[in-house]
Amino acid sequence: AGLSQRLSRAIGIYRAKYLSLTGNFLSAEQAREWGLVSHVVAPEQLDETALAIARDMLSVQPHMLEPYKALIDEGFARDFG
C-alpha cells in the first residue's frame, strides 16, 4: 500500500530499497531524521503535542484547508520537467 510509489518519494530510492530489502526497522528518531514523521515525543506528551498541532491547524481559515491540501497534492503529482 504505497511501498513502491510513496516510500521512495518520501525518503529516496536508496533508503526505500535499504528498508525493503533488509527488513530492518527504523527507530522513531531515525524516522524523524528521514522525514517520515514530523514529531517524536514521549508517550506522556503525545496528547498535549497532538492537541497543539490541532490548534495550529484550526488557526487556518476552515474553508481553506481542503484547497490547501488539494494544491499540495496536485503540486506533488506534477513533474518538474
XYZ file of N, CA, C and O in Angstrom:
324
model
N 0.844 -1.187 0.000
C 0.000 0.000 0.000
C 0.877 1.233 0.000
O 1.043 1.914 0.987
N 1.513 1.510 -1.116
C 2.317 2.712 -1.226
C 3.808 2.460 -1.161
O 4.598 3.369 -1.381
N 4.207 1.233 -0.842
C 5.634 0.960 -0.698
C 6.402 1.266 -1.975
O 7.441 1.916 -1.942
N 5.897 0.834 -3.107
C 6.649 1.011 -4.349
C 6.584 2.430 -4.886
O 7.453 2.839 -5.653
N 5.587 3.199 -4.506
C 5.435 4.550 -5.039
C 5.789 5.626 -4.026
O 6.570 6.520 -4.309
N 5.197 5.558 -2.882
C 5.292 6.666 -1.929
C 6.558 6.652 -1.083
O 7.130 7.699 -0.810
N 6.970 5.490 -0.636
C 8.128 5.446 0.250
C 9.364 6.003 -0.434
O 10.083 6.819 0.140
N 9.633 5.592 -1.673
C 10.830 6.082 -2.364
C 10.756 7.584 -2.610
O 11.777 8.268 -2.593
N 9.572 8.108 -2.814
C 9.437 9.558 -2.984
C 9.624 10.294 -1.667
O 10.097 11.427 -1.648
N 9.250 9.663 -0.584
C 9.357 10.306 0.725
C 10.785 10.310 1.259
O 11.238 11.299 1.823
N 11.506 9.200 1.075
C 12.830 9.092 1.692
C 13.950 8.832 0.696
O 15.107 8.718 1.089
N 13.628 8.747 -0.560
C 14.648 8.471 -1.573
C 14.693 6.995 -1.914
O 14.371 6.139 -1.090
N 15.091 6.729 -3.118
C 15.056 5.355 -3.622
C 16.032 4.435 -2.880
O 15.729 3.276 -2.600
N 17.209 4.959 -2.501
C 18.198 4.103 -1.860
C 17.784 3.719 -0.444
O 17.928 2.577 -0.035
N 17.208 4.660 0.286
C 16.728 4.339 1.628
C 15.520 3.400 1.556
O 15.390 2.499 2.368
N 14.647 3.617 0.579
C 13.487 2.745 0.419
C 13.936 1.314 0.111
O 13.394 0.350 0.661
N 14.919 1.178 -0.763
C 15.441 -0.151 -1.075
C 16.107 -0.774 0.149
O 15.944 -1.969 0.413
N 16.847 0.013 0.874
C 17.501 -0.485 2.088
C 16.464 -1.065 3.050
O 16.614 -2.195 3.528
N 15.430 -0.303 3.322
C 14.400 -0.789 4.247
C 13.696 -2.019 3.702
O 13.451 -2.984 4.429
N 13.353 -1.979 2.431
C 12.598 -3.073 1.827
C 13.413 -4.355 1.713
O 12.905 -5.454 1.971
N 14.661 -4.226 1.339
C 15.476 -5.406 1.078
C 16.104 -5.997 2.332
O 16.488 -7.178 2.339
N 16.244 -5.203 3.383
C 16.827 -5.733 4.616
C 15.764 -6.138 5.626
O 16.041 -6.960 6.499
N 14.584 -5.535 5.536
C 13.563 -5.800 6.540
C 13.851 -5.119 7.861
O 13.162 -5.363 8.849
N 14.861 -4.251 7.883
C 15.197 -3.535 9.111
C 14.119 -2.517 9.454
O 13.429 -1.999 8.578
N 14.005 -2.237 10.727
C 13.060 -1.239 11.212
C 13.805 0.048 11.531
O 15.006 0.028 11.811
N 13.072 1.148 11.490
C 13.634 2.439 11.866
C 13.249 2.764 13.297
O 12.141 2.457 13.731
N 14.148 3.429 13.986
C 13.770 3.985 15.285
C 12.903 5.215 15.023
O 12.881 5.753 13.909
N 12.204 5.657 16.030
C 11.376 6.863 15.880
C 12.246 8.056 15.504
O 11.884 8.863 14.637
N 13.406 8.165 16.120
C 14.304 9.292 15.838
C 14.818 9.234 14.394
O 14.890 10.246 13.702
N 15.146 8.054 13.916
C 15.609 7.910 12.538
C 14.479 8.225 11.557
O 14.702 8.865 10.528
N 13.267 7.809 11.873
C 12.120 8.138 11.024
C 11.925 9.645 10.941
O 11.608 10.184 9.883
N 12.146 10.358 12.048
C 12.047 11.818 12.035
C 13.160 12.414 11.188
O 12.929 13.298 10.367
N 14.370 11.916 11.347
C 15.503 12.429 10.572
C 15.300 12.210 9.076
O 15.708 13.041 8.263
N 14.665 11.117 8.705
C 14.426 10.807 7.296
C 13.175 11.479 6.759
O 12.849 11.347 5.592
N 12.449 12.185 7.593
C 11.272 12.912 7.141
C 9.990 12.103 7.084
O 9.018 12.528 6.474
N 9.966 10.938 7.718
C 8.757 10.113 7.705
C 7.751 10.526 8.762
O 6.560 10.275 8.620
N 8.224 11.123 9.825
C 7.347 11.658 10.869
C 7.826 13.061 11.204
O 8.990 13.400 11.021
N 6.908 13.879 11.690
C 7.274 15.263 11.980
C 7.673 15.492 13.436
O 8.394 16.433 13.733
N 7.204 14.644 14.325
C 7.493 14.812 15.739
C 7.763 13.454 16.380
O 7.132 12.471 16.015
N 8.660 13.466 17.347
C 8.879 12.306 18.203
C 8.772 12.819 19.638
O 9.518 13.719 20.026
N 7.814 12.300 20.360
C 7.583 12.766 21.726
C 7.435 11.571 22.662
O 7.100 10.466 22.232
N 7.651 11.837 23.929
C 7.443 10.809 24.943
C 5.956 10.487 25.024
O 5.119 11.354 24.743
N 5.609 9.263 25.365
C 4.189 8.883 25.419
C 3.330 9.839 26.251
O 2.211 10.170 25.865
N 3.871 10.316 27.353
C 3.081 11.211 28.204
C 2.886 12.598 27.584
O 2.057 13.374 28.049
N 3.619 12.916 26.531
C 3.473 14.202 25.842
C 2.639 14.092 24.565
O 2.391 15.098 23.909
N 2.206 12.886 24.226
C 1.519 12.668 22.956
C 0.231 13.473 22.834
O 0.032 14.188 21.853
N -0.644 13.377 23.822
C -1.914 14.112 23.745
C -1.688 15.613 23.656
O -2.303 16.299 22.833
N -0.802 16.128 24.502
C -0.517 17.566 24.513
C 0.028 18.030 23.154
O -0.387 19.054 22.620
N 0.930 17.247 22.584
C 1.521 17.607 21.290
C 0.484 17.536 20.179
O 0.399 18.441 19.336
N -0.323 16.482 20.163
C -1.359 16.341 19.132
C -2.372 17.477 19.215
O -2.783 18.034 18.180
N -2.753 17.853 20.425
C -3.700 18.959 20.584
C -3.096 20.286 20.148
O -3.778 21.125 19.547
N -1.823 20.486 20.407
C -1.158 21.717 19.968
C -1.130 21.810 18.446
O -1.385 22.870 17.867
N -0.855 20.680 17.787
C -0.863 20.661 16.321
C -2.269 20.910 15.799
O -2.462 21.672 14.839
N -3.245 20.302 16.429
C -4.640 20.515 16.021
C -5.027 21.986 16.173
O -5.701 22.549 15.304
N -4.605 22.619 17.270
C -4.895 24.047 17.454
C -4.251 24.880 16.354
O -4.846 25.832 15.838
N -3.016 24.525 15.986
C -2.346 25.234 14.888
C -3.136 25.087 13.587
O -3.316 26.049 12.845
N -3.609 23.875 13.322
C -4.384 23.644 12.098
C -5.690 24.435 12.119
O -6.133 24.937 11.087
N -6.282 24.569 13.305
C -7.528 25.322 13.412
C -7.318 26.823 13.225
O -8.280 27.553 13.010
N -6.064 27.270 13.287
C -5.802 28.690 13.080
C -5.905 29.084 11.607
O -6.003 30.261 11.288
N -5.894 28.104 10.724
C -6.081 28.346 9.288
C -7.577 28.524 9.041
O -8.402 27.853 9.657
N -7.909 29.400 8.135
C -9.320 29.595 7.807
C -9.915 28.257 7.373
O -9.393 27.610 6.466
N -10.993 27.806 8.012
C -11.544 26.469 7.744
C -11.849 26.208 6.274
O -11.597 25.108 5.787
N -12.334 27.198 5.561
C -12.681 26.977 4.153
C -11.433 26.841 3.274
O -11.540 26.489 2.111
N -10.240 27.086 3.841
C -9.008 26.977 3.057
C -8.294 25.641 3.248
O -7.383 25.331 2.476
N -8.695 24.850 4.222
C -7.982 23.594 4.475
C -8.032 22.650 3.279
O -6.996 22.129 2.848
N -9.202 22.405 2.748
C -9.323 21.497 1.597
C -8.585 22.029 0.371
O -7.852 21.279 -0.283
N -8.740 23.321 0.017
C -7.975 23.834 -1.128
C -6.460 23.742 -0.918
O -5.726 23.429 -1.860
N -5.985 24.001 0.285
C -4.549 23.870 0.561
C -4.090 22.436 0.347
O -3.062 22.186 -0.287
N -4.842 21.483 0.895
C -4.482 20.080 0.733
C -4.474 19.686 -0.742
O -3.557 18.999 -1.199
N -5.473 20.115 -1.494
C -5.551 19.788 -2.926
C -4.382 20.411 -3.682
O -3.789 19.761 -4.555
N -4.037 21.646 -3.368
C -2.930 22.329 -4.041
C -1.617 21.599 -3.805
O -0.830 21.380 -4.737
N -1.390 21.193 -2.565
C -0.157 20.462 -2.250
C -0.143 19.118 -2.966
O 0.879 18.725 -3.565
N -1.256 18.383 -2.948
C -1.321 17.088 -3.628
C -1.114 17.225 -5.125
O -0.383 16.434 -5.743
N -1.735 18.226 -5.739
C -1.571 18.435 -7.183
C -0.138 18.814 -7.531
O 0.412 18.335 -8.521
N 0.453 19.663 -6.738
C 1.852 20.044 -6.983
C 2.791 18.873 -6.835
O 3.729 18.719 -7.621
N 2.532 18.019 -5.878
C 3.382 16.850 -5.657
C 3.289 15.876 -6.830
O 4.273 15.223 -7.185
N 2.125 15.794 -7.441
C 1.910 14.844 -8.538
C 2.546 15.299 -9.843
O 2.709 14.498 -10.758
N 2.933 16.557 -9.952
C 3.485 17.084 -11.199
C 4.985 16.818 -11.306
O 5.684 16.728 -10.310
N 5.441 16.747 -12.561
C 6.874 16.644 -12.835
C 7.497 18.032 -12.776
O 6.818 19.037 -13.009
N 8.772 18.068 -12.523
C 9.486 19.338 -12.583
C 9.868 19.683 -14.020
O 10.199 20.806 -14.300
N 9.817 18.699 -14.890
C 10.287 18.861 -16.261
C 9.381 19.513 -17.190
O 8.547 20.248 -17.243
